[in-house]
mmCIF file with all atom_site columns, C-alpha atoms in Angstrom:
data_model
loop_
_atom_site.group_PDB
_atom_site.id
_atom_site.type_symbol
_atom_site.label_atom_id
_atom_site.label_alt_id
_atom_site.label_comp_id
_atom_site.label_asym_id
_atom_site.label_entity_id
_atom_site.label_seq_id
_atom_site.pdbx_PDB_ins_code
_atom_site.Cartn_x
_atom_site.Cartn_y
_atom_site.Cartn_z
_atom_site.occupancy
_atom_site.B_iso_or_equiv
_atom_site.pdbx_formal_charge
_atom_site.auth_seq_id
_atom_site.auth_comp_id
_atom_site.auth_asym_id
_atom_site.auth_atom_id
_atom_site.pdbx_PDB_model_num
ATOM 1   C CA . LEU A 1 1   ? 0.000  0.000  0.000   1.00 52.00 ? 1   LEU A CA 1
ATOM 2   C CA . ILE A 1 2   ? 2.795  2.397  0.976   1.00 48.00 ? 2   ILE A CA 1
ATOM 3   C CA . SER A 1 3   ? 4.635  1.587  -2.247  1.00 53.00 ? 3   SER A CA 1
ATOM 4   C CA . ALA A 1 4   ? 1.497  2.251  -4.257  1.00 49.00 ? 4   ALA A CA 1
ATOM 5   C CA . LEU A 1 5   ? 0.912  5.608  -2.503  1.00 46.00 ? 5   LEU A CA 1
ATOM 6   C CA . SER A 1 6   ? 4.548  6.579  -3.080  1.00 50.00 ? 6   SER A CA 1
ATOM 7   C CA . ALA A 1 7   ? 4.261  5.806  -6.756  1.00 50.00 ? 7   ALA A CA 1
ATOM 8   C CA . VAL A 1 8   ? 1.088  7.917  -7.039  1.00 43.00 ? 8   VAL A CA 1
ATOM 9   C CA . LEU A 1 9   ? 2.789  10.783 -5.189  1.00 50.00 ? 9   LEU A CA 1
ATOM 10  C CA . VAL A 1 10  ? 5.789  10.690 -7.497  1.00 45.00 ? 10  VAL A CA 1
ATOM 11  C CA . VAL A 1 11  ? 3.523  10.749 -10.553 1.00 44.00 ? 11  VAL A CA 1
ATOM 12  C CA . ASP A 1 12  ? 1.560  13.679 -9.096  1.00 52.00 ? 12  ASP A CA 1
ATOM 13  C CA . ILE A 1 13  ? 4.758  15.609 -8.426  1.00 48.00 ? 13  ILE A CA 1
ATOM 14  C CA . ILE A 1 14  ? 5.981  14.951 -11.945 1.00 49.00 ? 14  ILE A CA 1
ATOM 15  C CA . LEU A 1 15  ? 2.641  16.102 -13.388 1.00 47.00 ? 15  LEU A CA 1
ATOM 16  C CA . LEU A 1 16  ? 2.758  19.219 -11.236 1.00 49.00 ? 16  LEU A CA 1
ATOM 17  C CA . PHE A 1 17  ? 6.217  20.116 -12.553 1.00 47.00 ? 17  PHE A CA 1
ATOM 18  C CA . VAL A 1 18  ? 5.069  19.484 -16.102 1.00 42.00 ? 18  VAL A CA 1
ATOM 19  C CA . ILE A 1 19  ? 1.984  21.709 -15.685 1.00 44.00 ? 19  ILE A CA 1
ATOM 20  C CA . VAL A 1 20  ? 3.837  24.519 -13.915 1.00 43.00 ? 20  VAL A CA 1
ATOM 21  C CA . GLY A 1 21  ? 6.802  24.322 -16.272 1.00 48.00 ? 21  GLY A CA 1
ATOM 22  C CA . GLY A 1 22  ? 4.581  24.289 -19.331 1.00 48.00 ? 22  GLY A CA 1
ATOM 23  C CA . ALA A 1 23  ? 2.609  27.260 -18.105 1.00 44.00 ? 23  ALA A CA 1
ATOM 24  C CA . GLY A 1 24  ? 5.779  29.160 -17.344 1.00 43.00 ? 24  GLY A CA 1
ATOM 25  C CA . TYR A 1 25  ? 7.264  28.347 -20.733 1.00 39.00 ? 25  TYR A CA 1
ATOM 26  C CA . ALA A 1 26  ? 4.050  29.373 -22.483 1.00 40.00 ? 26  ALA A CA 1
ATOM 27  C CA . TYR A 1 27  ? 3.998  32.655 -20.555 1.00 36.00 ? 27  TYR A CA 1
ATOM 28  C CA . LEU A 1 28  ? 7.638  33.309 -21.379 1.00 34.00 ? 28  LEU A CA 1
ATOM 29  C CA . GLU A 1 29  ? 7.053  32.597 -25.051 1.00 36.00 ? 29  GLU A CA 1
ATOM 30  C CA . TYR A 1 30  ? 4.013  34.882 -25.050 1.00 33.00 ? 30  TYR A CA 1
ATOM 31  C CA . TYR A 1 31  ? 5.877  37.641 -23.249 1.00 31.00 ? 31  TYR A CA 1
ATOM 32  C CA . GLN A 1 32  ? 8.829  37.449 -25.608 1.00 31.00 ? 32  GLN A CA 1
ATOM 33  C CA . ASP A 1 33  ? 6.556  37.461 -28.615 1.00 34.00 ? 33  ASP A CA 1
ATOM 34  C CA . GLU A 1 34  ? 4.659  40.446 -27.304 1.00 31.00 ? 34  GLU A CA 1
ATOM 35  C CA . ALA A 1 35  ? 7.834  42.255 -26.352 1.00 31.00 ? 35  ALA A CA 1
ATOM 36  C CA . GLY A 1 36  ? 9.361  41.386 -29.700 1.00 31.00 ? 36  GLY A CA 1
ATOM 37  C CA . ASP A 1 37  ? 6.309  42.620 -31.582 1.00 30.00 ? 37  ASP A CA 1
ATOM 38  C CA . SER A 1 38  ? 6.256  45.786 -29.551 1.00 29.00 ? 38  SER A CA 1
ATOM 39  C CA . TYR A 1 39  ? 9.959  46.396 -30.126 1.00 26.00 ? 39  TYR A CA 1
ATOM 40  C CA . SER A 1 40  ? 9.574  45.658 -33.795 1.00 30.00 ? 40  SER A CA 1
ATOM 41  C CA . THR A 1 41  ? 6.662  48.113 -34.069 1.00 29.00 ? 41  THR A CA 1
ATOM 42  C CA . GLU A 1 42  ? 8.596  50.798 -32.235 1.00 30.00 ? 42  GLU A CA 1
ATOM 43  C CA . SER A 1 43  ? 11.639 50.227 -34.423 1.00 27.00 ? 43  SER A CA 1
ATOM 44  C CA . LYS A 1 44  ? 9.591  50.444 -37.591 1.00 29.00 ? 44  LYS A CA 1
ATOM 45  C CA . SER A 1 45  ? 7.932  53.583 -36.297 1.00 26.00 ? 45  SER A CA 1
ATOM 46  C CA . ALA A 1 46  ? 11.291 55.132 -35.471 1.00 27.00 ? 46  ALA A CA 1
ATOM 47  C CA . ASN A 1 47  ? 12.759 54.149 -38.820 1.00 29.00 ? 47  ASN A CA 1
ATOM 48  C CA . SER A 1 48  ? 9.784  55.452 -40.752 1.00 33.00 ? 48  SER A CA 1
ATOM 49  C CA . SER A 1 49  ? 9.765  58.747 -38.873 1.00 41.00 ? 49  SER A CA 1
ATOM 50  C CA . GLY A 1 50  ? 10.970 61.420 -41.238 1.00 60.00 ? 50  GLY A CA 1
ATOM 51  C CA . SER A 1 51  ? 11.018 59.076 -44.241 1.00 76.00 ? 51  SER A CA 1
ATOM 52  C CA . LEU A 1 52  ? 10.396 60.620 -47.631 1.00 89.00 ? 52  LEU A CA 1
ATOM 53  C CA . ASP A 1 53  ? 8.012  59.464 -50.325 1.00 92.00 ? 53  ASP A CA 1
ATOM 54  C CA . ILE A 1 54  ? 8.833  61.533 -53.399 1.00 91.00 ? 54  ILE A CA 1
ATOM 55  C CA . ASN A 1 55  ? 5.403  60.760 -54.844 1.00 90.00 ? 55  ASN A CA 1
ATOM 56  C CA . ASN A 1 56  ? 3.817  62.742 -52.029 1.00 91.00 ? 56  ASN A CA 1
ATOM 57  C CA . LEU A 1 57  ? 5.830  65.913 -52.569 1.00 94.00 ? 57  LEU A CA 1
ATOM 58  C CA . ASP A 1 58  ? 4.022  69.031 -53.744 1.00 94.00 ? 58  ASP A CA 1
ATOM 59  C CA . TRP A 1 59  ? 5.236  68.779 -57.327 1.00 96.00 ? 59  TRP A CA 1
ATOM 60  C CA . ASN A 1 60  ? 2.315  70.793 -58.668 1.00 95.00 ? 60  ASN A CA 1
ATOM 61  C CA . SER A 1 61  ? 3.615  73.868 -56.872 1.00 96.00 ? 61  SER A CA 1
ATOM 62  C CA . ILE A 1 62  ? 6.435  73.909 -59.461 1.00 97.00 ? 62  ILE A CA 1
ATOM 63  C CA . THR A 1 63  ? 4.657  75.490 -62.410 1.00 96.00 ? 63  THR A CA 1
ATOM 64  C CA . ASP A 1 64  ? 7.539  75.327 -64.894 1.00 97.00 ? 64  ASP A CA 1
ATOM 65  C CA . GLU A 1 65  ? 6.719  71.969 -66.463 1.00 97.00 ? 65  GLU A CA 1
ATOM 66  C CA . LYS A 1 66  ? 10.151 71.145 -67.877 1.00 97.00 ? 66  LYS A CA 1
ATOM 67  C CA . ALA A 1 67  ? 11.916 72.078 -64.646 1.00 97.00 ? 67  ALA A CA 1
ATOM 68  C CA . ARG A 1 68  ? 9.402  70.049 -62.636 1.00 97.00 ? 68  ARG A CA 1
ATOM 69  C CA . ALA A 1 69  ? 9.869  66.986 -64.841 1.00 97.00 ? 69  ALA A CA 1
ATOM 70  C CA . TYR A 1 70  ? 13.639 67.268 -64.638 1.00 98.00 ? 70  TYR A CA 1
ATOM 71  C CA . LEU A 1 71  ? 13.656 67.639 -60.850 1.00 98.00 ? 71  LEU A CA 1
ATOM 72  C CA . GLN A 1 72  ? 11.334 64.639 -60.544 1.00 97.00 ? 72  GLN A CA 1
ATOM 73  C CA . GLU A 1 73  ? 13.873 62.576 -62.501 1.00 97.00 ? 73  GLU A CA 1
ATOM 74  C CA . LEU A 1 74  ? 16.654 63.694 -60.190 1.00 97.00 ? 74  LEU A CA 1
ATOM 75  C CA . ALA A 1 75  ? 14.508 62.881 -57.156 1.00 97.00 ? 75  ALA A CA 1
ATOM 76  C CA . LYS A 1 76  ? 14.296 59.243 -58.237 1.00 96.00 ? 76  LYS A CA 1
ATOM 77  C CA . GLY A 1 77  ? 17.961 58.990 -57.315 1.00 95.00 ? 77  GLY A CA 1
ATOM 78  C CA . TRP A 1 78  ? 17.605 60.575 -53.883 1.00 96.00 ? 78  TRP A CA 1
ATOM 79  C CA . GLY A 1 79  ? 18.643 58.252 -51.089 1.00 92.00 ? 79  GLY A CA 1
ATOM 80  C CA . SER A 1 80  ? 17.193 57.766 -47.626 1.00 92.00 ? 80  SER A CA 1
ATOM 81  C CA . ASP A 1 81  ? 19.286 60.683 -46.327 1.00 94.00 ? 81  ASP A CA 1
ATOM 82  C CA . VAL A 1 82  ? 17.008 63.117 -48.127 1.00 96.00 ? 82  VAL A CA 1
ATOM 83  C CA . THR A 1 83  ? 14.509 64.020 -45.429 1.00 95.00 ? 83  THR A CA 1
ATOM 84  C CA . PRO A 1 84  ? 11.179 65.823 -45.909 1.00 95.00 ? 84  PRO A CA 1
ATOM 85  C CA . GLU A 1 85  ? 12.864 68.927 -44.468 1.00 95.00 ? 85  GLU A CA 1
ATOM 86  C CA . ARG A 1 86  ? 15.521 68.891 -47.183 1.00 97.00 ? 86  ARG A CA 1
ATOM 87  C CA . ALA A 1 87  ? 12.945 68.184 -49.874 1.00 97.00 ? 87  ALA A CA 1
ATOM 88  C CA . LYS A 1 88  ? 10.824 71.117 -48.712 1.00 96.00 ? 88  LYS A CA 1
ATOM 89  C CA . VAL A 1 89  ? 13.691 73.564 -49.231 1.00 97.00 ? 89  VAL A CA 1
ATOM 90  C CA . ILE A 1 90  ? 14.333 72.164 -52.710 1.00 98.00 ? 90  ILE A CA 1
ATOM 91  C CA . ILE A 1 91  ? 10.665 72.201 -53.768 1.00 97.00 ? 91  ILE A CA 1
ATOM 92  C CA . LEU A 1 92  ? 10.179 75.752 -52.473 1.00 96.00 ? 92  LEU A CA 1
ATOM 93  C CA . GLY A 1 93  ? 13.223 76.902 -54.397 1.00 97.00 ? 93  GLY A CA 1
ATOM 94  C CA . ALA A 1 94  ? 11.943 75.233 -57.558 1.00 97.00 ? 94  ALA A CA 1
ATOM 95  C CA . THR A 1 95  ? 8.638  77.135 -57.346 1.00 97.00 ? 95  THR A CA 1
ATOM 96  C CA . ARG A 1 96  ? 10.576 80.243 -58.391 1.00 96.00 ? 96  ARG A CA 1
ATOM 97  C CA . ILE A 1 97  ? 11.852 78.687 -61.615 1.00 97.00 ? 97  ILE A CA 1
ATOM 98  C CA . GLY A 1 98  ? 10.213 80.642 -64.432 1.00 95.00 ? 98  GLY A CA 1
ATOM 99  C CA . HIS A 1 99  ? 9.063  83.378 -62.041 1.00 94.00 ? 99  HIS A CA 1
ATOM 100 C CA . SER A 1 100 ? 12.289 84.982 -60.846 1.00 90.00 ? 100 SER A CA 1
ATOM 101 C CA . THR A 1 101 ? 14.625 87.592 -62.233 1.00 91.00 ? 101 THR A CA 1
ATOM 102 C CA . TYR A 1 102 ? 18.272 87.918 -61.257 1.00 93.00 ? 102 TYR A CA 1
ATOM 103 C CA . ASN A 1 103 ? 19.069 91.219 -59.534 1.00 89.00 ? 103 ASN A CA 1
ATOM 104 C CA . ASN A 1 104 ? 21.991 91.840 -57.197 1.00 84.00 ? 104 ASN A CA 1
ATOM 105 C CA . TYR A 1 105 ? 20.972 95.355 -56.149 1.00 79.00 ? 105 TYR A CA 1
ATOM 106 C CA . GLY A 1 106 ? 18.541 96.738 -53.569 1.00 71.00 ? 106 GLY A CA 1
ATOM 107 C CA . THR A 1 107 ? 15.532 94.623 -54.547 1.00 73.00 ? 107 THR A CA 1
ATOM 108 C CA . ARG A 1 108 ? 17.467 91.367 -54.717 1.00 79.00 ? 108 ARG A CA 1
ATOM 109 C CA . GLY A 1 109 ? 15.806 89.755 -51.686 1.00 75.00 ? 109 GLY A CA 1
ATOM 110 C CA . GLY A 1 110 ? 12.531 89.626 -49.820 1.00 78.00 ? 110 GLY A CA 1
ATOM 111 C CA . ASP A 1 111 ? 10.338 87.243 -47.880 1.00 81.00 ? 111 ASP A CA 1
ATOM 112 C CA . SER A 1 112 ? 7.142  87.361 -49.935 1.00 82.00 ? 112 SER A CA 1
ATOM 113 C CA . ASP A 1 113 ? 5.775  84.072 -51.220 1.00 84.00 ? 113 ASP A CA 1
ATOM 114 C CA . ASP A 1 114 ? 6.022  85.306 -54.800 1.00 85.00 ? 114 ASP A CA 1
ATOM 115 C CA . GLN A 1 115 ? 9.386  87.045 -54.485 1.00 87.00 ? 115 GLN A CA 1
ATOM 116 C CA . TYR A 1 116 ? 10.571 87.618 -58.049 1.00 85.00 ? 116 TYR A CA 1
ATOM 117 C CA . GLU A 1 117 ? 13.986 89.276 -57.707 1.00 91.00 ? 117 GLU A CA 1
ATOM 118 C CA . PHE A 1 118 ? 16.979 87.409 -56.279 1.00 93.00 ? 118 PHE A CA 1
ATOM 119 C CA . ASP A 1 119 ? 20.683 87.168 -56.551 1.00 92.00 ? 119 ASP A CA 1
ATOM 120 C CA . CYS A 1 120 ? 22.289 83.808 -55.795 1.00 94.00 ? 120 CYS A CA 1
ATOM 121 C CA . SER A 1 121 ? 22.569 84.200 -52.022 1.00 93.00 ? 121 SER A CA 1
ATOM 122 C CA . SER A 1 122 ? 19.184 85.784 -51.409 1.00 94.00 ? 122 SER A CA 1
ATOM 123 C CA . PHE A 1 123 ? 17.591 82.921 -53.348 1.00 96.00 ? 123 PHE A CA 1
ATOM 124 C CA . VAL A 1 124 ? 19.249 80.321 -51.103 1.00 96.00 ? 124 VAL A CA 1
ATOM 125 C CA . GLY A 1 125 ? 18.301 82.366 -48.034 1.00 95.00 ? 125 GLY A CA 1
ATOM 126 C CA . TRP A 1 126 ? 14.701 82.729 -49.223 1.00 96.00 ? 126 TRP A CA 1
ATOM 127 C CA . SER A 1 127 ? 14.354 78.975 -49.802 1.00 97.00 ? 127 SER A CA 1
ATOM 128 C CA . PHE A 1 128 ? 15.509 78.143 -46.271 1.00 96.00 ? 128 PHE A CA 1
ATOM 129 C CA . TYR A 1 129 ? 13.567 81.001 -44.701 1.00 95.00 ? 129 TYR A CA 1
ATOM 130 C CA . LYS A 1 130 ? 10.277 80.082 -46.379 1.00 95.00 ? 130 LYS A CA 1
ATOM 131 C CA . ALA A 1 131 ? 10.796 76.457 -45.326 1.00 95.00 ? 131 ALA A CA 1
ATOM 132 C CA . GLY A 1 132 ? 10.728 77.654 -41.711 1.00 94.00 ? 132 GLY A CA 1
ATOM 133 C CA . TYR A 1 133 ? 14.440 78.123 -40.991 1.00 95.00 ? 133 TYR A CA 1
ATOM 134 C CA . THR A 1 134 ? 14.163 81.813 -40.189 1.00 92.00 ? 134 THR A CA 1
ATOM 135 C CA . GLU A 1 135 ? 17.724 82.126 -38.892 1.00 92.00 ? 135 GLU A CA 1
ATOM 136 C CA . VAL A 1 136 ? 18.709 81.890 -42.563 1.00 93.00 ? 136 VAL A CA 1
ATOM 137 C CA . TYR A 1 137 ? 17.174 85.088 -43.824 1.00 89.00 ? 137 TYR A CA 1
ATOM 138 C CA . PRO A 1 138 ? 16.397 86.195 -47.394 1.00 91.00 ? 138 PRO A CA 1
ATOM 139 C CA . TYR A 1 139 ? 18.941 89.024 -47.412 1.00 88.00 ? 139 TYR A CA 1
ATOM 140 C CA . THR A 1 140 ? 22.028 86.846 -46.972 1.00 89.00 ? 140 THR A CA 1
ATOM 141 C CA . THR A 1 141 ? 25.173 87.534 -48.957 1.00 87.00 ? 141 THR A CA 1
ATOM 142 C CA . THR A 1 142 ? 27.336 84.785 -50.406 1.00 87.00 ? 142 THR A CA 1
ATOM 143 C CA . ALA A 1 143 ? 30.025 85.551 -47.833 1.00 83.00 ? 143 ALA A CA 1
ATOM 144 C CA . SER A 1 144 ? 27.473 84.954 -45.056 1.00 86.00 ? 144 SER A CA 1
ATOM 145 C CA . TYR A 1 145 ? 27.919 81.200 -45.460 1.00 85.00 ? 145 TYR A CA 1
ATOM 146 C CA . ASN A 1 146 ? 31.700 81.227 -45.315 1.00 79.00 ? 146 ASN A CA 1
ATOM 147 C CA . ASP A 1 147 ? 34.105 80.811 -42.385 1.00 68.00 ? 147 ASP A CA 1
ATOM 148 C CA . SER A 1 148 ? 34.059 83.594 -39.792 1.00 64.00 ? 148 SER A CA 1
ATOM 149 C CA . LYS A 1 149 ? 30.923 85.078 -41.292 1.00 75.00 ? 149 LYS A CA 1
ATOM 150 C CA . GLU A 1 150 ? 27.473 85.459 -39.764 1.00 78.00 ? 150 GLU A CA 1
ATOM 151 C CA . LEU A 1 151 ? 26.077 82.050 -40.793 1.00 85.00 ? 151 LEU A CA 1
ATOM 152 C CA . ALA A 1 152 ? 29.285 80.034 -40.656 1.00 80.00 ? 152 ALA A CA 1
ATOM 153 C CA . ASP A 1 153 ? 28.204 78.226 -37.474 1.00 84.00 ? 153 ASP A CA 1
ATOM 154 C CA . LYS A 1 154 ? 24.904 77.314 -39.146 1.00 92.00 ? 154 LYS A CA 1
ATOM 155 C CA . PHE A 1 155 ? 26.562 75.726 -42.199 1.00 93.00 ? 155 PHE A CA 1
ATOM 156 C CA . GLU A 1 156 ? 29.380 73.303 -41.446 1.00 92.00 ? 156 GLU A CA 1
ATOM 157 C CA . LEU A 1 157 ? 32.052 72.450 -43.976 1.00 91.00 ? 157 LEU A CA 1
ATOM 158 C CA . ILE A 1 158 ? 31.701 69.054 -45.686 1.00 93.00 ? 158 ILE A CA 1
ATOM 159 C CA . SER A 1 159 ? 33.392 67.312 -48.607 1.00 94.00 ? 159 SER A CA 1
ATOM 160 C CA . ALA A 1 160 ? 31.944 66.787 -52.072 1.00 95.00 ? 160 ALA A CA 1
ATOM 161 C CA . ASP A 1 161 ? 31.421 63.063 -51.487 1.00 96.00 ? 161 ASP A CA 1
ATOM 162 C CA . GLN A 1 162 ? 29.318 63.847 -48.395 1.00 97.00 ? 162 GLN A CA 1
ATOM 163 C CA . MET A 1 163 ? 26.855 65.983 -50.296 1.00 97.00 ? 163 MET A CA 1
ATOM 164 C CA . ILE A 1 164 ? 23.148 65.233 -49.869 1.00 98.00 ? 164 ILE A CA 1
ATOM 165 C CA . PRO A 1 165 ? 20.443 67.103 -51.814 1.00 98.00 ? 165 PRO A CA 1
ATOM 166 C CA . GLY A 1 166 ? 19.681 70.262 -49.857 1.00 98.00 ? 166 GLY A CA 1
ATOM 167 C CA . ASP A 1 167 ? 23.323 70.927 -48.912 1.00 98.00 ? 167 ASP A CA 1
ATOM 168 C CA . ILE A 1 168 ? 24.768 74.187 -50.236 1.00 96.00 ? 168 ILE A CA 1
ATOM 169 C CA . ALA A 1 169 ? 27.720 74.825 -52.541 1.00 95.00 ? 169 ALA A CA 1
ATOM 170 C CA . LEU A 1 170 ? 29.928 77.880 -52.973 1.00 92.00 ? 170 LEU A CA 1
ATOM 171 C CA . ALA A 1 171 ? 32.233 79.011 -55.742 1.00 90.00 ? 171 ALA A CA 1
ATOM 172 C CA . ASN A 1 172 ? 35.620 80.061 -54.356 1.00 72.00 ? 172 ASN A CA 1
ATOM 173 C CA . GLY A 1 173 ? 33.974 79.938 -50.959 1.00 52.00 ? 173 GLY A CA 1
ATOM 174 C CA . GLY A 1 174 ? 37.171 79.459 -49.031 1.00 53.00 ? 174 GLY A CA 1
ATOM 175 C CA . LEU A 1 175 ? 39.111 82.398 -50.471 1.00 52.00 ? 175 LEU A CA 1
ATOM 176 C CA . GLY A 1 176 ? 37.681 85.340 -48.588 1.00 51.00 ? 176 GLY A CA 1
ATOM 177 C CA . MET A 1 177 ? 34.807 87.744 -48.834 1.00 47.00 ? 177 MET A CA 1
ATOM 178 C CA . PHE A 1 178 ? 35.535 89.217 -52.263 1.00 48.00 ? 178 PHE A CA 1
ATOM 179 C CA . ASN A 1 179 ? 35.954 85.805 -53.864 1.00 56.00 ? 179 ASN A CA 1
ATOM 180 C CA . ASP A 1 180 ? 32.659 84.343 -52.622 1.00 62.00 ? 180 ASP A CA 1
ATOM 181 C CA . ASN A 1 181 ? 31.044 84.871 -55.963 1.00 82.00 ? 181 ASN A CA 1
ATOM 182 C CA . HIS A 1 182 ? 28.249 82.321 -56.174 1.00 91.00 ? 182 HIS A CA 1
ATOM 183 C CA . VAL A 1 183 ? 26.125 79.960 -54.052 1.00 94.00 ? 183 VAL A CA 1
ATOM 184 C CA . GLY A 1 184 ? 23.372 77.431 -54.682 1.00 96.00 ? 184 GLY A CA 1
ATOM 185 C CA . PHE A 1 185 ? 22.189 74.114 -53.349 1.00 96.00 ? 185 PHE A CA 1
ATOM 186 C CA . TYR A 1 186 ? 22.679 70.555 -54.491 1.00 98.00 ? 186 TYR A CA 1
ATOM 187 C CA . VAL A 1 187 ? 19.653 68.708 -55.893 1.00 98.00 ? 187 VAL A CA 1
ATOM 188 C CA . GLY A 1 188 ? 21.077 65.355 -57.046 1.00 98.00 ? 188 GLY A CA 1
ATOM 189 C CA . LYS A 1 189 ? 23.074 63.687 -59.800 1.00 97.00 ? 189 LYS A CA 1
ATOM 190 C CA . ASN A 1 190 ? 22.034 63.434 -63.421 1.00 97.00 ? 190 ASN A CA 1
ATOM 191 C CA . SER A 1 191 ? 22.188 60.278 -65.530 1.00 95.00 ? 191 SER A CA 1
ATOM 192 C CA . ASP A 1 192 ? 25.866 60.973 -66.290 1.00 96.00 ? 192 ASP A CA 1
ATOM 193 C CA . GLY A 1 193 ? 26.723 61.154 -62.599 1.00 96.00 ? 193 GLY A CA 1
ATOM 194 C CA . GLU A 1 194 ? 27.221 64.932 -62.656 1.00 97.00 ? 194 GLU A CA 1
ATOM 195 C CA . MET A 1 195 ? 26.229 66.951 -59.607 1.00 98.00 ? 195 MET A CA 1
ATOM 196 C CA . MET A 1 196 ? 23.281 69.243 -60.318 1.00 98.00 ? 196 MET A CA 1
ATOM 197 C CA . PHE A 1 197 ? 22.542 72.450 -58.464 1.00 98.00 ? 197 PHE A CA 1
ATOM 198 C CA . MET A 1 198 ? 19.647 74.865 -58.098 1.00 98.00 ? 198 MET A CA 1
ATOM 199 C CA . HIS A 1 199 ? 20.900 78.434 -58.190 1.00 97.00 ? 199 HIS A CA 1
ATOM 200 C CA . CYS A 1 200 ? 20.048 81.904 -59.475 1.00 96.00 ? 200 CYS A CA 1
ATOM 201 C CA . LYS A 1 201 ? 21.964 83.537 -62.342 1.00 94.00 ? 201 LYS A CA 1
ATOM 202 C CA . SER A 1 202 ? 21.370 86.160 -65.002 1.00 91.00 ? 202 SER A CA 1
ATOM 203 C CA . ARG A 1 203 ? 22.450 84.083 -67.989 1.00 90.00 ? 203 ARG A CA 1
ATOM 204 C CA . THR A 1 204 ? 20.196 82.066 -70.245 1.00 94.00 ? 204 THR A CA 1
ATOM 205 C CA . GLN A 1 205 ? 20.334 78.288 -70.631 1.00 95.00 ? 205 GLN A CA 1
ATOM 206 C CA . ASP A 1 206 ? 18.660 75.791 -72.919 1.00 96.00 ? 206 ASP A CA 1
ATOM 207 C CA . SER A 1 207 ? 19.122 72.563 -70.977 1.00 95.00 ? 207 SER A CA 1
ATOM 208 C CA . PRO A 1 208 ? 18.338 70.623 -68.905 1.00 96.00 ? 208 PRO A CA 1
ATOM 209 C CA . HIS A 1 209 ? 15.410 73.035 -68.936 1.00 97.00 ? 209 HIS A CA 1
ATOM 210 C CA . PRO A 1 210 ? 15.163 76.466 -70.619 1.00 96.00 ? 210 PRO A CA 1
ATOM 211 C CA . VAL A 1 211 ? 15.703 79.593 -68.496 1.00 95.00 ? 211 VAL A CA 1
ATOM 212 C CA . THR A 1 212 ? 16.059 83.158 -69.708 1.00 93.00 ? 212 THR A CA 1
ATOM 213 C CA . ASN A 1 213 ? 17.059 84.671 -66.388 1.00 94.00 ? 213 ASN A CA 1
ATOM 214 C CA . GLY A 1 214 ? 16.824 83.665 -62.739 1.00 95.00 ? 214 GLY A CA 1
ATOM 215 C CA . VAL A 1 215 ? 16.541 80.360 -60.881 1.00 97.00 ? 215 VAL A CA 1
ATOM 216 C CA . ARG A 1 216 ? 17.567 77.218 -62.721 1.00 97.00 ? 216 ARG A CA 1
ATOM 217 C CA . ILE A 1 217 ? 18.901 73.670 -62.304 1.00 98.00 ? 217 ILE A CA 1
ATOM 218 C CA . SER A 1 218 ? 22.244 72.998 -63.932 1.00 97.00 ? 218 SER A CA 1
ATOM 219 C CA . THR A 1 219 ? 25.762 71.748 -63.455 1.00 96.00 ? 219 THR A CA 1
ATOM 220 C CA . TYR A 1 220 ? 28.202 74.276 -62.027 1.00 95.00 ? 220 TYR A CA 1
ATOM 221 C CA . PRO A 1 221 ? 31.811 73.033 -61.913 1.00 93.00 ? 221 PRO A CA 1
ATOM 222 C CA . SER A 1 222 ? 32.980 76.182 -60.122 1.00 90.00 ? 222 SER A CA 1
ATOM 223 C CA . PHE A 1 223 ? 31.205 75.035 -56.968 1.00 93.00 ? 223 PHE A CA 1
ATOM 224 C CA . THR A 1 224 ? 34.129 73.706 -54.952 1.00 90.00 ? 224 THR A CA 1
ATOM 225 C CA . VAL A 1 225 ? 33.225 74.406 -51.311 1.00 90.00 ? 225 VAL A CA 1
ATOM 226 C CA . PHE A 1 226 ? 30.320 72.541 -49.720 1.00 93.00 ? 226 PHE A CA 1
ATOM 227 C CA . ARG A 1 227 ? 28.395 73.142 -46.523 1.00 94.00 ? 227 ARG A CA 1
ATOM 228 C CA . ARG A 1 228 ? 25.540 71.555 -44.581 1.00 96.00 ? 228 ARG A CA 1
ATOM 229 C CA . TYR A 1 229 ? 22.879 73.299 -42.534 1.00 96.00 ? 229 TYR A CA 1
ATOM 230 C CA . THR A 1 230 ? 23.384 72.229 -38.919 1.00 93.00 ? 230 THR A CA 1
ATOM 231 C CA . GLY A 1 231 ? 19.716 72.785 -38.061 1.00 91.00 ? 231 GLY A CA 1
ATOM 232 C CA . TRP A 1 232 ? 18.866 69.465 -39.729 1.00 82.00 ? 232 TRP A CA 1
ATOM 233 C CA . LYS A 1 233 ? 20.797 67.404 -37.156 1.00 64.00 ? 233 LYS A CA 1
#
């Protein structure tokens, strides 16, 4: 009888361990799955925050059809480093293509939505300013972006291979105030791998889109100094 009771007790103890262990294992698996799902969701949310879908950009605000089509082609090559903030500056700048006139005198800059007179630096300043970065104002000079100038701490020096659309470029930008003769911003590479810039000049061009005077997209080999707006970090 005692042997029989002992055997039953051992079986009961074994069953108890099995039940408790199984329940614990099931709970652990459930908890890990839930935690894993939650972590995965948070990670996806974090990774998708600030992501850019070029199809959702306000392309229709660019009324120059050829310039819009060309910029859309360039945008297909934009990488994940091009944030909505960068894209906004570029799109705003492109709205002035076909509507701006180059002028480097008293009426060269302004903060109106339909500002029609720019020089190169006031155009860059206007694009940032209208995108909400008011510390970069529409009346900037080209020298403003250079070392030891008023916006130098807002635009850090980078190399050409670090350029991301939305970064700015200067011609002779490291040679002093009187040699800072042009500025624009980078908008991507063309099919030949050439860097393309949006900038404001007085000369005419036929391609990649026609411009008589003012804001355009083109190559500009004289851009040799490159800077990045620190407000995007």
